[in-house]
PDB file of C-alpha atoms in Angstrom:
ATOM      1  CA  UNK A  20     -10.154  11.630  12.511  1.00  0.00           C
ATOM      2  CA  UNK A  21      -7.789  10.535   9.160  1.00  0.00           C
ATOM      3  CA  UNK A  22      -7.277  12.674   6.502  1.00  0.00           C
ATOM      4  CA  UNK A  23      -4.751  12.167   3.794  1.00  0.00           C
ATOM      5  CA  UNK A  24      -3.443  14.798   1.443  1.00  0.00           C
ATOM      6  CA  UNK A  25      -1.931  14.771  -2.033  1.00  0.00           C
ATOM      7  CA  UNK A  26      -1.104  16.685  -4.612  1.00  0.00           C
ATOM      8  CA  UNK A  27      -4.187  16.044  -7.437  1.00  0.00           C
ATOM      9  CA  UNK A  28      -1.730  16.354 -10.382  1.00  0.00           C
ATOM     10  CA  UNK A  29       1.977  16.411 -11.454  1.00  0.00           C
ATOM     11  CA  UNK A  30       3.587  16.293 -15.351  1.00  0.00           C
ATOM     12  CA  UNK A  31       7.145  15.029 -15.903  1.00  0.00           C
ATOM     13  CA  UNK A  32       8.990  13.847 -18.857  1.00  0.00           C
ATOM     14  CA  UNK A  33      10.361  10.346 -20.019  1.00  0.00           C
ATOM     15  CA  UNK A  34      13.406   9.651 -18.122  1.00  0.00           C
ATOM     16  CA  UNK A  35      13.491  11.682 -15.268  1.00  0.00           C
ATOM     17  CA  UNK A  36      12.708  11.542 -11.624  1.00  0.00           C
ATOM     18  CA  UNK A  37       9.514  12.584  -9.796  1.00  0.00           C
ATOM     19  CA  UNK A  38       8.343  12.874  -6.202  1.00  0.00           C
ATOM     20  CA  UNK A  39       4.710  11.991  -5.414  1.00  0.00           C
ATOM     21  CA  UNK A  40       4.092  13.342  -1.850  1.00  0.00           C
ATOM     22  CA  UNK A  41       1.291  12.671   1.068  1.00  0.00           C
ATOM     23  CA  UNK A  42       0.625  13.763   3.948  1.00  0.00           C
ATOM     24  CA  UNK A  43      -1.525  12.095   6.678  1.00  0.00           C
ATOM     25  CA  UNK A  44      -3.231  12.450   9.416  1.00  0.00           C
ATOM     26  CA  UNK A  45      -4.509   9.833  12.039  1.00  0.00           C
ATOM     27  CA  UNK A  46      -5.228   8.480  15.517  1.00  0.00           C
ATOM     28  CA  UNK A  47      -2.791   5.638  15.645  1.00  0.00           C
ATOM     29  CA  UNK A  48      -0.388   4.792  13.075  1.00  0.00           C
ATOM     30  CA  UNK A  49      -0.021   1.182  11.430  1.00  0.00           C
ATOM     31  CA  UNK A  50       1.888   1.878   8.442  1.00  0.00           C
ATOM     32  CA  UNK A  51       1.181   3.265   4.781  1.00  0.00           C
ATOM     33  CA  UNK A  52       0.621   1.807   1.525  1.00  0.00           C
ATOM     34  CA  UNK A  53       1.468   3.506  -2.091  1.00  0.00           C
ATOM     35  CA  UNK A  54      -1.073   1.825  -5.233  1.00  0.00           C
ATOM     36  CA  UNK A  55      -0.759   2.540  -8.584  1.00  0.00           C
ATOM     37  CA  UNK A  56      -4.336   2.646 -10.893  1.00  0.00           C
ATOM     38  CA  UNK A  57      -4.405   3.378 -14.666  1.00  0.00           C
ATOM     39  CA  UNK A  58      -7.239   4.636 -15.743  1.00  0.00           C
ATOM     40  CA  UNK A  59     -10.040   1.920 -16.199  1.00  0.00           C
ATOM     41  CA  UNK A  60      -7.928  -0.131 -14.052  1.00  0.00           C
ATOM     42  CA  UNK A  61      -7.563  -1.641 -10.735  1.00  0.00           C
ATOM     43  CA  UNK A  62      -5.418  -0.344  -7.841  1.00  0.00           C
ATOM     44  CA  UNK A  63      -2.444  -2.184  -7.504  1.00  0.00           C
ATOM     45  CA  UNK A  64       0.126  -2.786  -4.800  1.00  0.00           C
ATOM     46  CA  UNK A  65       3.242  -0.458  -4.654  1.00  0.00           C
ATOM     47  CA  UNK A  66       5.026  -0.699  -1.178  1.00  0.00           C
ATOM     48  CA  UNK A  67       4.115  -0.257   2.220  1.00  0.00           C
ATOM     49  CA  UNK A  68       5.758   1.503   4.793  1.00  0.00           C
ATOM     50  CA  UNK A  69       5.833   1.207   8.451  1.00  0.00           C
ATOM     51  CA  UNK A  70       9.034   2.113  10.000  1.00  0.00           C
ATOM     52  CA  UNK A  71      10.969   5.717   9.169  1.00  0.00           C
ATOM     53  CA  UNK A  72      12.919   5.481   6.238  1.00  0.00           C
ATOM     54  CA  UNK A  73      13.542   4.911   2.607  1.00  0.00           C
ATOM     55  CA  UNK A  74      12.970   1.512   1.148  1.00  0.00           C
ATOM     56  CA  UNK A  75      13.503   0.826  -2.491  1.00  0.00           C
ATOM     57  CA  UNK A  76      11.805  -1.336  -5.140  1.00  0.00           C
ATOM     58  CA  UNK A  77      13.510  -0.988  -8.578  1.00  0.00           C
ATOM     59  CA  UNK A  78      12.595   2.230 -10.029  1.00  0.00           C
ATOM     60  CA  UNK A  79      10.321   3.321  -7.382  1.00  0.00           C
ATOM     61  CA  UNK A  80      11.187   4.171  -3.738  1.00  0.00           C
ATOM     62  CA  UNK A  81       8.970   5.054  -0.771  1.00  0.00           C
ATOM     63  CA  UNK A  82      10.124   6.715   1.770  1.00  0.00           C
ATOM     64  CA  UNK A  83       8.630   7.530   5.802  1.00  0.00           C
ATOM     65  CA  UNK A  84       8.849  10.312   8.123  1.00  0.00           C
ATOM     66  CA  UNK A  85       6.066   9.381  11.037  1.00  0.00           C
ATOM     67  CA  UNK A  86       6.904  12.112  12.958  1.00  0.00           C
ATOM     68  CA  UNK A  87       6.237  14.447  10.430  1.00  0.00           C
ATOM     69  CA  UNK A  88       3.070  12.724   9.028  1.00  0.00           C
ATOM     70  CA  UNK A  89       4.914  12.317   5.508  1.00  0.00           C
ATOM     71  CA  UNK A  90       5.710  10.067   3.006  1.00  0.00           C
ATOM     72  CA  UNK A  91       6.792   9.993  -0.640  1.00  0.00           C
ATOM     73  CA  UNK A  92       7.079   7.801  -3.331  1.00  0.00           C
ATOM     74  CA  UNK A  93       9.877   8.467  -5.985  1.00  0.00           C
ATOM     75  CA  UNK A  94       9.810   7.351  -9.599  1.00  0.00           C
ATOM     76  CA  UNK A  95      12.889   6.996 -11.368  1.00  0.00           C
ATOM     77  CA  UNK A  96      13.321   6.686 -15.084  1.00  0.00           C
ATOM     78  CA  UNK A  97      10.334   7.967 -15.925  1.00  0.00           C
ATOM     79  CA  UNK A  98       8.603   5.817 -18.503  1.00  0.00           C
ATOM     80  CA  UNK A  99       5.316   6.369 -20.752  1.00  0.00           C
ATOM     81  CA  UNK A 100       3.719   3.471 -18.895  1.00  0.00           C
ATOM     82  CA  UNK A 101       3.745   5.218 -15.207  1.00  0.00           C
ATOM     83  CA  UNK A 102       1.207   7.596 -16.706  1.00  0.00           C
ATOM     84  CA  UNK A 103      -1.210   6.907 -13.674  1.00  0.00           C
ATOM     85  CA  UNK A 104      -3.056   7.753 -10.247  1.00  0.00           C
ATOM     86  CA  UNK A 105      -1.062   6.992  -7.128  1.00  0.00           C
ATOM     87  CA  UNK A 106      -3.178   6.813  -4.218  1.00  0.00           C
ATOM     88  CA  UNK A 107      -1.356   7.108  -0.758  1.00  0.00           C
ATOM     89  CA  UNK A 108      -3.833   5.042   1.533  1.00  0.00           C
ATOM     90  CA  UNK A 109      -3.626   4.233   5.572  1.00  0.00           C
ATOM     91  CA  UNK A 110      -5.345   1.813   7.809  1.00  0.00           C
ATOM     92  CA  UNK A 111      -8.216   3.057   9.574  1.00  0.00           C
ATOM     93  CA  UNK A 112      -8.624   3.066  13.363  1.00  0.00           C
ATOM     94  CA  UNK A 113     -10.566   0.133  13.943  1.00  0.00           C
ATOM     95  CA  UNK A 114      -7.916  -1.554  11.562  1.00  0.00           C
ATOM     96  CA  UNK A 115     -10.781  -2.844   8.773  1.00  0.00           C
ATOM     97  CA  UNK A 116     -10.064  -1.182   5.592  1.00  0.00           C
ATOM     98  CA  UNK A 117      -7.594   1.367   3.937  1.00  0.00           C
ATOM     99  CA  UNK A 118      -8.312   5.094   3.916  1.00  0.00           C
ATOM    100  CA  UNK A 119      -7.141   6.438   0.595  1.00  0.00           C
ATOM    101  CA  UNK A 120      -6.279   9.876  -0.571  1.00  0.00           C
ATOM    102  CA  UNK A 121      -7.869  11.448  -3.599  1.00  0.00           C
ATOM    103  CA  UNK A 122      -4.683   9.948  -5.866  1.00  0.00           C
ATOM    104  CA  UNK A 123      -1.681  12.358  -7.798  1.00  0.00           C
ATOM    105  CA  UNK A 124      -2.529  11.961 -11.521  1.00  0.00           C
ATOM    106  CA  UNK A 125       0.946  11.523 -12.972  1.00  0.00           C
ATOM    107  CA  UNK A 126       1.117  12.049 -16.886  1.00  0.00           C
ATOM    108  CA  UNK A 127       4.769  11.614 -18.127  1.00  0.00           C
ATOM    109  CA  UNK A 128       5.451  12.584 -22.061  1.00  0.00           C
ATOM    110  CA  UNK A 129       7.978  12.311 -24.228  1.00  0.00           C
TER     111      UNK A 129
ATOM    112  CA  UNK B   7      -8.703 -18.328  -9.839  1.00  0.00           C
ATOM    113  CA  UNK B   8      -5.466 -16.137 -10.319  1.00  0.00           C
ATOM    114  CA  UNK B   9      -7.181 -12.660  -9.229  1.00  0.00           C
ATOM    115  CA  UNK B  10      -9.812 -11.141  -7.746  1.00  0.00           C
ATOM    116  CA  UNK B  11     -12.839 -10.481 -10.231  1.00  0.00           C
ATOM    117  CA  UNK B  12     -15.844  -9.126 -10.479  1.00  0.00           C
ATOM    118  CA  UNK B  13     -18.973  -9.012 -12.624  1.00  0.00           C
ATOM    119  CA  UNK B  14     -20.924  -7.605 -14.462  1.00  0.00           C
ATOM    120  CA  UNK B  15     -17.785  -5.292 -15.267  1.00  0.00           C
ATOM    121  CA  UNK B  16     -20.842  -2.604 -16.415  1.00  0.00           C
ATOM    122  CA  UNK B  17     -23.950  -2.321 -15.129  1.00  0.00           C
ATOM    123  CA  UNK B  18     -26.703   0.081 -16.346  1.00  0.00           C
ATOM    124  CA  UNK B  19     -29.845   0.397 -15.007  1.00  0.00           C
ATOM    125  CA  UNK B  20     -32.722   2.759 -13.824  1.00  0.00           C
ATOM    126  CA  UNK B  21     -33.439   4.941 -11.210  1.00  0.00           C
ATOM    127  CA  UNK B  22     -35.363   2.610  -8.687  1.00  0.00           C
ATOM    128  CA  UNK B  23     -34.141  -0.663  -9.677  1.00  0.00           C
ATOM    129  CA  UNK B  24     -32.090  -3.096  -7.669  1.00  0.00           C
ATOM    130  CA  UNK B  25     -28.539  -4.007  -8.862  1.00  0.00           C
ATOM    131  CA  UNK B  26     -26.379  -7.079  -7.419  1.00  0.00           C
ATOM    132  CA  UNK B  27     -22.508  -7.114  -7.867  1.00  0.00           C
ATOM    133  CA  UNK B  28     -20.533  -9.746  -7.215  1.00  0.00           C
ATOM    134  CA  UNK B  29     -16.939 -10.231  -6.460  1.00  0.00           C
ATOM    135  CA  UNK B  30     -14.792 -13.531  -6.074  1.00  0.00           C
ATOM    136  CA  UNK B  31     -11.735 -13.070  -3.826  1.00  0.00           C
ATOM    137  CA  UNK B  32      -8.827 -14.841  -4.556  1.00  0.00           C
ATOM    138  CA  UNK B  33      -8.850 -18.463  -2.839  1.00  0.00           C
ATOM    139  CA  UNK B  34      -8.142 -18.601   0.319  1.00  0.00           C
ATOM    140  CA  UNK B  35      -8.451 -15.091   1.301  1.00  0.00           C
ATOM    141  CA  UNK B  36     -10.587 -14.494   4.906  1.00  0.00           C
ATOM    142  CA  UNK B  37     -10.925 -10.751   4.234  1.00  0.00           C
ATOM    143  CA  UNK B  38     -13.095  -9.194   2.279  1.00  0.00           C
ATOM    144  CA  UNK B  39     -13.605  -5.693   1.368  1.00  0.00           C
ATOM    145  CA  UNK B  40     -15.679  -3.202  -0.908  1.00  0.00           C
ATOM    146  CA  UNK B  41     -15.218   0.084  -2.183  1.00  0.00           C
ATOM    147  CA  UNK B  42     -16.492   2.224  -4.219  1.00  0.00           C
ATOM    148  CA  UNK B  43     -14.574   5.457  -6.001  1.00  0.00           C
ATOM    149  CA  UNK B  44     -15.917   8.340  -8.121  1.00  0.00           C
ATOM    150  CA  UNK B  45     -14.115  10.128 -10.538  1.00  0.00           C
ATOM    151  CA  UNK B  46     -11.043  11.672  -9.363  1.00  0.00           C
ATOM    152  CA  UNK B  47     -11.467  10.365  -6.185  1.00  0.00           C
ATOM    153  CA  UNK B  48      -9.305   7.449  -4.015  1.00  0.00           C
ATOM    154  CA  UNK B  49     -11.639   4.805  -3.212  1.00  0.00           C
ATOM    155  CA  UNK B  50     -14.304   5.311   0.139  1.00  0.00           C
ATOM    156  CA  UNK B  51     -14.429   1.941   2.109  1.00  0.00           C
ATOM    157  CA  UNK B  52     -18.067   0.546   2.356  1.00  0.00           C
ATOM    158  CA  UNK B  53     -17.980  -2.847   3.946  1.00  0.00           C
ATOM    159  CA  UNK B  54     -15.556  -5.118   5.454  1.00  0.00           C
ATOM    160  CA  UNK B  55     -16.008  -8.907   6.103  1.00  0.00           C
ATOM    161  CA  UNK B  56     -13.668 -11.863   7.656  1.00  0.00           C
ATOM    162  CA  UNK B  57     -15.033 -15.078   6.757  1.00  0.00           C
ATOM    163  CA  UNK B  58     -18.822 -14.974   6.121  1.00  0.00           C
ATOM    164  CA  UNK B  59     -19.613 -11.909   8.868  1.00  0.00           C
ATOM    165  CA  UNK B  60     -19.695  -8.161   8.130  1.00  0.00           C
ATOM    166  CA  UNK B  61     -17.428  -7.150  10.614  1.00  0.00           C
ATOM    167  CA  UNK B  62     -17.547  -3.393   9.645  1.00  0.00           C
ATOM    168  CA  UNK B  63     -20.570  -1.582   7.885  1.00  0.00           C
ATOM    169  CA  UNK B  64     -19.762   1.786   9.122  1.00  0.00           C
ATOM    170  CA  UNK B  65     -19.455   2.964   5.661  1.00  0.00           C
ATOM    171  CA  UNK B  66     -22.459   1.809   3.865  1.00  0.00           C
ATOM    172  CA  UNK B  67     -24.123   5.064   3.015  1.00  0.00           C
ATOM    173  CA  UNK B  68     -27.900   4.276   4.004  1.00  0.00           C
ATOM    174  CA  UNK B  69     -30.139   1.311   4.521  1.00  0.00           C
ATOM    175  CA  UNK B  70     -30.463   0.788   0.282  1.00  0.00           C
ATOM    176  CA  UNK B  71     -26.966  -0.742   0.559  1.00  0.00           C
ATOM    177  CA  UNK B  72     -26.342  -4.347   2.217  1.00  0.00           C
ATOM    178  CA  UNK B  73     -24.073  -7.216   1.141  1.00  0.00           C
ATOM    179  CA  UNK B  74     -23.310 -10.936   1.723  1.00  0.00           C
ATOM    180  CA  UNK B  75     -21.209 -13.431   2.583  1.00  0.00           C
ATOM    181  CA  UNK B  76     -22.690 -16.584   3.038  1.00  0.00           C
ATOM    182  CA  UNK B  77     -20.085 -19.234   2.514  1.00  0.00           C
ATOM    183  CA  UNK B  78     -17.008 -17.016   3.358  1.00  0.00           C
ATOM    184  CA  UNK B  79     -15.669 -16.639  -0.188  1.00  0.00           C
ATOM    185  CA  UNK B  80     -17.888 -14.932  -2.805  1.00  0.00           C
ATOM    186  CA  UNK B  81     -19.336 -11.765  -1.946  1.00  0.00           C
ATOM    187  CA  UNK B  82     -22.473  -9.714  -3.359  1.00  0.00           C
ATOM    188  CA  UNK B  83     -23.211  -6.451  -3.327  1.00  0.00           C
ATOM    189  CA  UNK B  84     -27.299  -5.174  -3.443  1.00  0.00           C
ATOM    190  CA  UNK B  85     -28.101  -2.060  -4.120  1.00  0.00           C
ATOM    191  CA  UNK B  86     -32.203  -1.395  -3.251  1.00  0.00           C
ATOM    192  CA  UNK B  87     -33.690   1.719  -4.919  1.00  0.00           C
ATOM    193  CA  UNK B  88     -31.017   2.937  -6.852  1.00  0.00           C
ATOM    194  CA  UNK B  89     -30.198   7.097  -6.895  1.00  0.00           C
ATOM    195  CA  UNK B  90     -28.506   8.650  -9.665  1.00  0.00           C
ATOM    196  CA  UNK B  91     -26.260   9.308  -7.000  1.00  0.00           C
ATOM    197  CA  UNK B  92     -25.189   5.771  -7.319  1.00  0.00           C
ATOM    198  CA  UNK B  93     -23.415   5.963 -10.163  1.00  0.00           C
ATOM    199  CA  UNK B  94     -19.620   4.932  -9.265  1.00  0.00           C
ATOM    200  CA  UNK B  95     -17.277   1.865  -9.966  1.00  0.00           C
ATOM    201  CA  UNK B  96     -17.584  -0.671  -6.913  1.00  0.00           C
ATOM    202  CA  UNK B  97     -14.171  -2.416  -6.400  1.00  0.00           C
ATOM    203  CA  UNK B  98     -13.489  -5.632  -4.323  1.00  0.00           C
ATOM    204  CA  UNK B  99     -10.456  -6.400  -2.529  1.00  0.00           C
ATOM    205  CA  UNK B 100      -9.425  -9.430  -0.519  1.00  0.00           C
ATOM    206  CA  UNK B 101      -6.218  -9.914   1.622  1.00  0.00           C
ATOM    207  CA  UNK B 102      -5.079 -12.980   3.202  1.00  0.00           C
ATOM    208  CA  UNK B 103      -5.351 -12.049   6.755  1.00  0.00           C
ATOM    209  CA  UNK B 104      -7.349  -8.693   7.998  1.00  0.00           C
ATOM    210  CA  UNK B 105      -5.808  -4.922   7.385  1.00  0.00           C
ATOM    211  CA  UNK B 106      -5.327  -4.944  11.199  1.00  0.00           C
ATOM    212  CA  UNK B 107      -2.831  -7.663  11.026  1.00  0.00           C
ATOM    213  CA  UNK B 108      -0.149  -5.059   9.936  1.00  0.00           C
ATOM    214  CA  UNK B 109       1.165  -4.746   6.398  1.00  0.00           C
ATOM    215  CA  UNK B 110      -1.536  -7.177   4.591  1.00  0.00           C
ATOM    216  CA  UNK B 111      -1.880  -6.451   1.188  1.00  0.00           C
ATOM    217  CA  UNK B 112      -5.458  -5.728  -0.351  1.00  0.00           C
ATOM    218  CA  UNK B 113      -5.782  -6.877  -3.911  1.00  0.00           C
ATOM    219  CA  UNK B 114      -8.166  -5.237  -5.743  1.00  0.00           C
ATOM    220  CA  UNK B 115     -10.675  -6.629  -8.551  1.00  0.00           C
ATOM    221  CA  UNK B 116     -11.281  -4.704 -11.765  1.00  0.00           C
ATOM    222  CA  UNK B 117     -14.386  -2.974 -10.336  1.00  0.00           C
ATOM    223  CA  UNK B 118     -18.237  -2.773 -12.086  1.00  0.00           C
ATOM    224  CA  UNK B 119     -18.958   0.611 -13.317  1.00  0.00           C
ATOM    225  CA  UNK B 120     -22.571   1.198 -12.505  1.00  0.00           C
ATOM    226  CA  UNK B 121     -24.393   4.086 -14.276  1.00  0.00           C
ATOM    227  CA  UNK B 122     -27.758   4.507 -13.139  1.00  0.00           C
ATOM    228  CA  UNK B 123     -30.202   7.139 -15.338  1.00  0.00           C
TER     229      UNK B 123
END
């Protein structure tokens, strides 16, 4: 089977750095994706993953471990707007659709 | 047009009434997907289609739920019967080529937020 596992909330101020971690499990591997979703809103494209390592868009980074089952998407310069979900979805076996974690509600303040 | 979108954005109805949904993918786009995501939940895949075949029902809940495809572009959703359980937002996403292909981005509509009483 796939599960996916996230933390359901994290807090962090304006300005500074957060972590956003998943963990996955599943029978076959073709990469991961990151989406960001304000509330009311929907999903939208953060980065995808497939090979072992960090890549890094801007403010955000995403990084791979698929030995470990792991990734984690890093926020830098925290800003009131990246007061979101971040879902950390897969592909599922049959390769048909994305198989999303329950999302990290982020809330940065000032 | 520039995004997928959906309508009615809200839908309320009755217990026992039939709802359609519809979603337009953005032109061009062979893949075709729908979701639908509770509160404080990621969204739960329902139905997959490339071109104007369901290629992957497995997560349609029961028989109440079905959707089309006829022409390969615009989608609709029908909901038979509806069950308080119901009650969720039902996004749309399209992608230019399937999930399978490796990478392929799914863009996602706003969603209709159906509330049935």
């Amino acid at each position: 089977g796939q599960n996916i596992d996230q933390p359901t909330e994290m807090t962090a101020t304006e300005g500074a750095i957060v972590q956003i971690n998943c963990t996955y499990q599943t029978s076959g591997f073709n990469g991961l994706f990151w989406y960001q979703q304000h509330a009311g809103e929907a999903p939208t494209f953060l980065s995808y993953n497939v090979l072992d390592g960090l890549e890094e868009k801007g403010r955000f980074s995403s990084f791979l471990s698929r030995s470990k089952g792991y990734s984690y998407l890093l926020l830098k310069e925290l800003q009131m707007k990246d007061s979101a979900s971040y879902l950390c979805a897969v592909p599922n076996q049959a390769g048909t659709a994305l198989i999303f974690g329950k999302g990290t509600t982020l809330s940065v303040s000032s | 047009g520039a995004g997928v979108s959906q309508t009615p954005s809200n839908k309320v109805t009755e217990k026992g009434k039939y709802v359609e949904l519809r979603c337009d993918p953005i032109s061009g786009h062979t893949a075709l997907y729908w979701y639908r995501q509770s509160l404080g939940q990621g969204p739960e895949f329902l139905i997959y289609f490339q071109g104007t075949g369901a290629a992957d029902d497995s997560g349609l809940p029961n028989d109440r739920f079905f959707a089309v495809r006829p022409e390969g572009s615009v989608s609709t959703l029908k909901i038979q019967r509806t069950e308080r359980g119901d009650s969720a937002v039902y996004l749309c996403a399209s992608s230019l080529t399937p999930v399978r292909a490796g990478g392929e981005t799914q863009y996602f509509g706003p969603g209709t937020r159906l509330l049935v009483l």
